[in-house]
Amino acid sequence: QLKESVKNEEFRNGLLGYLEDIIKQDLSNFDFDTSETDVPERQHTDLICNNECAISTTESNTTKLIPLIMPTPKSSMPNFALHFKNGIVQLVNSNNIHKHTITCYKYSKKYENPTCRMRMPRRIENVSSINIESGEIKLKRLHETINNFNEYIISACRSNMDIKYIFSGSDAKALVYYTTDYVTKSNLSFHDTFSLVLKVILSLEKQKLNIDAAVNAEEKSRRLVLRCYNTLASQQELSGVQVASNLMGWPDHYTTHEFVNLFLIGIENYLQATLIEAPLKQQRQIESNF
């Protein structure tokens, strides 16, 4: 349906305008035009807003404060638009420009010409466009390594970010899977887990002499499992999403269907026994015919 709609010029222009208003890929919309402001020369120093905090003016880009910890400009302050743009430029320059690290090439380092898995740098696009035949959308980009951002979200969250448009159902499903996998991923690798378990076992081995001889094997096993669990749990980081979900009592999954558990081992054993018995039964029938 989208491919059919983009053939209409009015629809294309409206769609591109909508996307450009939300997604930014450079800082061209945040250039400063001092002629539009009424900031006097004496205000080139820090401006105090409501006696609460000092807000840097547009000519104070060399501030030593980290943009992430600077407060979001208040809409009621003088020349809010100017301060807002200044904050966006600082946030993007300090946190939303991609810099290559070794992890960028972890999937392609074996090749002769490894490529960044973040697809950086990206091609410059002077204007936004839509390919009528394929429906491919290319948004305006005047910077090769700035990650997509929305000025209001990045100003409110004050951190690095990414934003993209989701048009198809398959893209939406992929996004849901990625988000779910990301917030529930384990922080411990297999070899780290095994190392911690080994450490627990060695610790218990050293304490054998101090363990009451009356303690049975079941209790010893319970203590071992409990020690292993406590050791692993102490090293496991929990995301805010997991903590909030648990405190609110929300389910860990959603589904539109009810499922029945299948004990595959029992089924496999039955099939294996049947397959072994079938030729024997056939052989007995042949022998009985003679």
Short mmCIF file of C-alpha atoms in Angstrom, two decimals:
data_model
loop_
_atom_site.label_atom_id
_atom_site.label_comp_id
_atom_site.label_asym_id
_atom_site.label_seq_id
_atom_site.Cartn_x
_atom_site.Cartn_y
_atom_site.Cartn_z
CA GLN A 1 0.00 0.00 0.00
CA LEU A 2 2.87 2.39 0.81
CA LYS A 3 4.50 1.76 -2.58
CA GLU A 4 1.24 2.76 -4.24
CA SER A 5 0.81 5.85 -2.06
CA VAL A 6 4.31 7.23 -2.74
CA LYS A 7 3.43 7.58 -6.42
CA ASN A 8 1.33 10.55 -5.38
CA GLU A 9 3.53 13.67 -5.19
CA GLU A 10 1.47 15.32 -2.48
CA PHE A 11 1.72 12.20 -0.32
CA ARG A 12 5.50 11.99 -0.88
CA ASN A 13 6.03 15.60 0.14
CA GLY A 14 3.85 15.19 3.21
CA LEU A 15 5.61 12.00 4.27
CA LEU A 16 9.08 13.48 3.81
CA GLY A 17 8.07 16.59 5.73
CA TYR A 18 6.73 14.45 8.56
CA LEU A 19 9.90 12.34 8.77
CA GLU A 20 12.25 15.33 8.51
CA ASP A 21 10.39 17.00 11.36
CA ILE A 22 11.01 13.99 13.63
CA ILE A 23 14.34 12.50 12.52
CA LYS A 24 17.53 14.56 12.22
CA GLN A 25 20.79 13.28 10.70
CA ASP A 26 22.87 16.47 10.90
CA LEU A 27 22.96 19.84 12.65
CA SER A 28 21.91 22.01 9.71
CA ASN A 29 18.65 22.95 11.46
CA PHE A 30 20.51 24.14 14.53
CA ASP A 31 22.76 26.83 13.06
CA PHE A 32 22.71 30.01 15.09
CA ASP A 33 21.33 33.22 13.65
CA THR A 34 22.03 35.92 16.22
CA SER A 35 20.13 38.47 14.15
CA GLU A 36 16.91 36.78 15.25
CA THR A 37 17.66 37.24 18.93
CA ASP A 38 17.82 40.18 21.23
CA VAL A 39 20.69 39.00 23.45
CA PRO A 40 22.78 42.06 24.39
CA GLU A 41 26.58 41.93 24.47
CA ARG A 42 26.70 41.94 28.24
CA GLN A 43 24.83 38.61 28.25
CA HIS A 44 27.70 36.74 26.63
CA THR A 45 28.45 35.42 30.08
CA ASP A 46 26.42 32.77 31.87
CA LEU A 47 22.76 33.62 32.34
CA ILE A 48 21.07 32.87 35.65
CA CYS A 49 17.56 31.45 35.25
CA ASN A 50 15.12 31.65 38.15
CA ASN A 51 18.06 31.67 40.57
CA GLU A 52 18.32 27.90 40.16
CA CYS A 53 21.12 27.21 37.71
CA ALA A 54 23.47 28.86 35.28
CA ILE A 55 22.64 28.33 31.62
CA SER A 56 25.34 28.88 29.03
CA THR A 57 24.58 31.27 26.16
CA THR A 58 25.30 30.50 22.54
CA GLU A 59 28.77 31.96 22.60
CA SER A 60 29.78 29.85 25.59
CA ASN A 61 30.29 26.58 23.73
CA THR A 62 33.61 26.09 25.45
CA THR A 63 31.98 25.44 28.83
CA LYS A 64 33.75 22.84 30.92
CA LEU A 65 30.47 21.28 32.01
CA ILE A 66 29.61 17.93 30.44
CA PRO A 67 26.47 18.41 28.29
CA LEU A 68 24.93 15.25 29.74
CA ILE A 69 24.75 16.75 33.23
CA MET A 70 23.63 20.22 32.17
CA PRO A 71 19.93 20.97 32.79
CA THR A 72 17.44 21.13 29.95
CA PRO A 73 16.66 24.80 29.17
CA LYS A 74 13.31 25.96 30.51
CA SER A 75 10.77 27.17 27.98
CA SER A 76 10.07 30.22 30.14
CA MET A 77 13.65 31.50 30.04
CA PRO A 78 14.68 34.43 27.79
CA ASN A 79 15.76 33.36 24.29
CA PHE A 80 14.74 29.75 24.94
CA ALA A 81 15.04 28.75 21.25
CA LEU A 82 18.65 29.95 21.15
CA HIS A 83 19.62 28.08 24.30
CA PHE A 84 17.75 24.98 23.14
CA LYS A 85 19.66 24.88 19.84
CA ASN A 86 22.93 25.43 21.67
CA GLY A 87 22.18 22.48 23.95
CA ILE A 88 21.34 20.21 21.01
CA VAL A 89 24.62 21.04 19.26
CA GLN A 90 26.59 20.30 22.42
CA LEU A 91 24.77 17.02 23.10
CA VAL A 92 25.14 15.74 19.55
CA ASN A 93 28.80 16.73 19.22
CA SER A 94 29.74 15.13 22.51
CA ASN A 95 27.58 12.00 22.49
CA ASN A 96 25.87 11.24 19.17
CA ILE A 97 28.75 11.21 16.69
CA HIS A 98 29.96 7.69 15.95
CA LYS A 99 33.59 6.88 16.70
CA HIS A 100 34.98 3.56 15.50
CA THR A 101 36.10 1.04 18.12
CA ILE A 102 37.29 -2.55 17.86
CA THR A 103 33.72 -3.81 18.36
CA CYS A 104 32.66 -2.10 15.13
CA TYR A 105 34.55 -4.74 13.18
CA LYS A 106 34.00 -7.85 15.30
CA TYR A 107 31.88 -9.50 12.58
CA SER A 108 34.01 -8.49 9.59
CA LYS A 109 37.58 -8.37 10.92
CA LYS A 110 38.42 -11.66 9.17
CA TYR A 111 37.80 -10.03 5.78
CA GLU A 112 40.37 -8.05 3.83
CA ASN A 113 38.31 -4.85 3.99
CA PRO A 114 36.32 -4.98 7.26
CA THR A 115 33.24 -2.77 7.48
CA CYS A 116 31.67 -1.11 10.50
CA ARG A 117 28.63 -3.05 11.71
CA MET A 118 26.96 0.28 12.51
CA ARG A 119 27.15 1.13 8.78
CA MET A 120 29.30 4.18 9.43
CA PRO A 121 30.24 6.42 7.72
CA ARG A 122 27.00 6.91 5.81
CA ARG A 123 26.40 8.51 2.44
CA ILE A 124 25.74 12.24 2.25
CA GLU A 125 22.23 13.08 1.02
CA ASN A 126 21.72 16.75 0.16
CA VAL A 127 17.94 16.42 -0.01
CA SER A 128 15.39 13.87 1.14
CA SER A 129 13.90 11.63 -1.53
CA ILE A 130 11.66 8.62 -2.10
CA ASN A 131 12.28 6.06 -4.82
CA ILE A 132 8.89 5.63 -6.50
CA GLU A 133 9.72 2.17 -7.83
CA SER A 134 11.12 0.56 -4.66
CA GLY A 135 9.63 2.81 -1.98
CA GLU A 136 13.11 3.37 -0.49
CA ILE A 137 13.30 6.54 1.61
CA LYS A 138 16.51 8.54 1.93
CA LEU A 139 16.44 11.38 4.42
CA LYS A 140 18.62 14.46 4.20
CA ARG A 141 22.08 13.86 5.73
CA LEU A 142 24.92 16.39 5.67
CA HIS A 143 27.14 14.58 8.19
CA GLU A 144 28.66 11.14 7.66
CA THR A 145 28.82 9.92 11.25
CA ILE A 146 26.06 11.63 13.24
CA ASN A 147 23.63 9.04 14.53
CA ASN A 148 19.93 9.70 13.90
CA PHE A 149 18.34 11.76 16.66
CA ASN A 150 15.27 13.73 17.67
CA GLU A 151 16.06 17.05 19.29
CA TYR A 152 13.33 16.85 21.94
CA ILE A 153 14.13 13.30 23.03
CA ILE A 154 17.89 13.86 23.18
CA SER A 155 17.38 17.09 25.12
CA ALA A 156 15.08 15.41 27.64
CA CYS A 157 17.09 12.19 28.06
CA ARG A 158 20.51 13.88 27.67
CA SER A 159 22.20 10.77 26.32
CA ASN A 160 23.15 9.22 23.01
CA MET A 161 20.23 7.88 20.99
CA ASP A 162 19.03 6.41 17.72
CA ILE A 163 15.69 6.76 15.97
CA LYS A 164 14.27 5.27 12.78
CA TYR A 165 10.93 4.93 11.06
CA ILE A 166 9.13 1.58 11.09
CA PHE A 167 6.78 1.05 8.16
CA SER A 168 6.41 -2.70 7.67
CA GLY A 169 5.12 -5.42 9.97
CA SER A 170 8.35 -7.40 9.58
CA ASP A 171 10.37 -4.38 10.72
CA ALA A 172 8.09 -3.97 13.73
CA LYS A 173 8.51 -7.63 14.69
CA ALA A 174 12.29 -7.36 14.31
CA LEU A 175 12.28 -4.27 16.54
CA VAL A 176 10.22 -6.00 19.24
CA TYR A 177 12.58 -8.98 19.17
CA TYR A 178 15.67 -6.76 19.34
CA THR A 179 14.30 -4.71 22.25
CA THR A 180 13.23 -7.80 24.20
CA ASP A 181 16.54 -9.55 23.59
CA TYR A 182 18.48 -6.43 24.54
CA VAL A 183 16.77 -5.75 27.88
CA THR A 184 16.97 -9.43 28.94
CA LYS A 185 20.43 -10.31 27.69
CA SER A 186 22.79 -11.97 30.13
CA ASN A 187 25.74 -9.96 31.38
CA LEU A 188 27.80 -13.08 32.05
CA SER A 189 29.39 -15.12 29.29
CA PHE A 190 29.56 -18.92 29.51
CA HIS A 191 33.23 -18.98 30.46
CA ASP A 192 32.66 -16.36 33.17
CA THR A 193 29.79 -18.44 34.55
CA PHE A 194 31.89 -21.60 34.64
CA SER A 195 34.75 -19.76 36.33
CA LEU A 196 32.44 -18.50 39.08
CA VAL A 197 30.93 -21.96 39.62
CA LEU A 198 34.41 -23.49 39.81
CA LYS A 199 35.37 -20.88 42.39
CA VAL A 200 32.38 -21.88 44.53
CA ILE A 201 33.19 -25.59 44.27
CA LEU A 202 36.83 -25.04 45.23
CA SER A 203 35.69 -22.91 48.16
CA LEU A 204 33.40 -25.69 49.40
CA GLU A 205 36.17 -28.25 48.95
CA LYS A 206 38.36 -26.24 51.31
CA GLN A 207 35.53 -26.15 53.87
CA LYS A 208 34.95 -29.91 53.81
CA LEU A 209 36.76 -30.45 57.08
CA ASN A 210 34.49 -27.96 58.82
CA ILE A 211 31.24 -29.46 57.51
CA ASP A 212 29.30 -31.55 59.98
CA ALA A 213 29.62 -35.22 59.08
CA ALA A 214 25.94 -35.66 59.87
CA VAL A 215 24.96 -33.47 56.91
CA ASN A 216 23.59 -35.78 54.21
CA ALA A 217 24.32 -35.65 50.49
CA GLU A 218 21.02 -33.93 49.70
CA GLU A 219 21.75 -31.04 52.06
CA LYS A 220 25.29 -30.72 50.71
CA SER A 221 23.90 -30.53 47.17
CA ARG A 222 21.36 -27.90 48.21
CA ARG A 223 24.10 -25.78 49.75
CA LEU A 224 26.22 -26.11 46.62
CA VAL A 225 23.38 -25.01 44.33
CA LEU A 226 22.49 -22.12 46.66
CA ARG A 227 26.09 -20.91 46.79
CA CYS A 228 26.38 -21.11 43.00
CA TYR A 229 23.13 -19.19 42.56
CA ASN A 230 24.11 -16.46 45.03
CA THR A 231 27.50 -16.06 43.37
CA LEU A 232 26.01 -15.74 39.88
CA ALA A 233 23.16 -13.49 41.03
CA SER A 234 25.60 -11.09 42.67
CA GLN A 235 27.33 -10.61 39.31
CA GLN A 236 24.13 -10.22 37.28
CA GLU A 237 23.11 -6.69 36.33
CA LEU A 238 19.40 -5.95 36.10
CA SER A 239 17.94 -3.40 33.72
CA GLY A 240 15.45 -0.81 34.87
CA VAL A 241 12.83 -2.48 32.66
CA GLN A 242 13.27 -5.83 34.42
CA VAL A 243 13.13 -4.30 37.90
CA ALA A 244 10.04 -2.21 37.11
CA SER A 245 8.26 -5.16 35.49
CA ASN A 246 8.92 -7.35 38.52
CA LEU A 247 7.81 -4.71 41.03
CA MET A 248 4.61 -4.06 39.07
CA GLY A 249 3.86 -7.77 38.86
CA TRP A 250 3.67 -7.73 35.07
CA PRO A 251 3.98 -11.00 33.13
CA ASP A 252 7.26 -11.89 31.46
CA HIS A 253 5.54 -12.57 28.13
CA TYR A 254 2.31 -11.94 26.24
CA THR A 255 0.57 -14.38 23.92
CA THR A 256 -2.77 -14.76 22.19
CA HIS A 257 -2.74 -18.57 22.50
CA GLU A 258 -2.67 -21.21 25.22
CA PHE A 259 0.02 -23.86 24.93
CA VAL A 260 0.35 -27.42 26.21
CA ASN A 261 3.69 -28.74 27.40
CA LEU A 262 5.09 -31.65 25.43
CA PHE A 263 7.61 -33.93 27.13
CA LEU A 264 9.83 -34.55 24.13
CA ILE A 265 12.07 -37.11 25.83
CA GLY A 266 9.13 -39.44 26.40
CA ILE A 267 7.97 -39.00 22.80
CA GLU A 268 11.47 -39.64 21.46
CA ASN A 269 11.80 -42.80 23.56
CA TYR A 270 8.43 -44.05 22.29
CA LEU A 271 9.34 -43.39 18.65
CA GLN A 272 12.74 -44.99 19.06
CA ALA A 273 11.24 -48.11 20.66
CA THR A 274 8.58 -48.28 17.93
CA LEU A 275 11.15 -48.01 15.14
CA ILE A 276 13.22 -50.78 16.70
CA GLU A 277 10.20 -52.99 17.27
CA ALA A 278 8.74 -52.54 13.75
CA PRO A 279 11.34 -54.59 11.81
CA LEU A 280 11.36 -57.27 14.53
CA LYS A 281 7.57 -57.55 14.33
CA GLN A 282 7.76 -57.77 10.55
CA GLN A 283 10.39 -60.49 10.81
CA ARG A 284 8.24 -62.52 13.21
CA GLN A 285 5.28 -62.28 10.83
CA ILE A 286 7.41 -63.59 7.96
CA GLU A 287 8.67 -66.49 10.06
CA SER A 288 5.14 -67.38 11.18
CA ASN A 289 4.01 -67.64 7.55
CA PHE A 290 6.47 -70.41 6.97
#
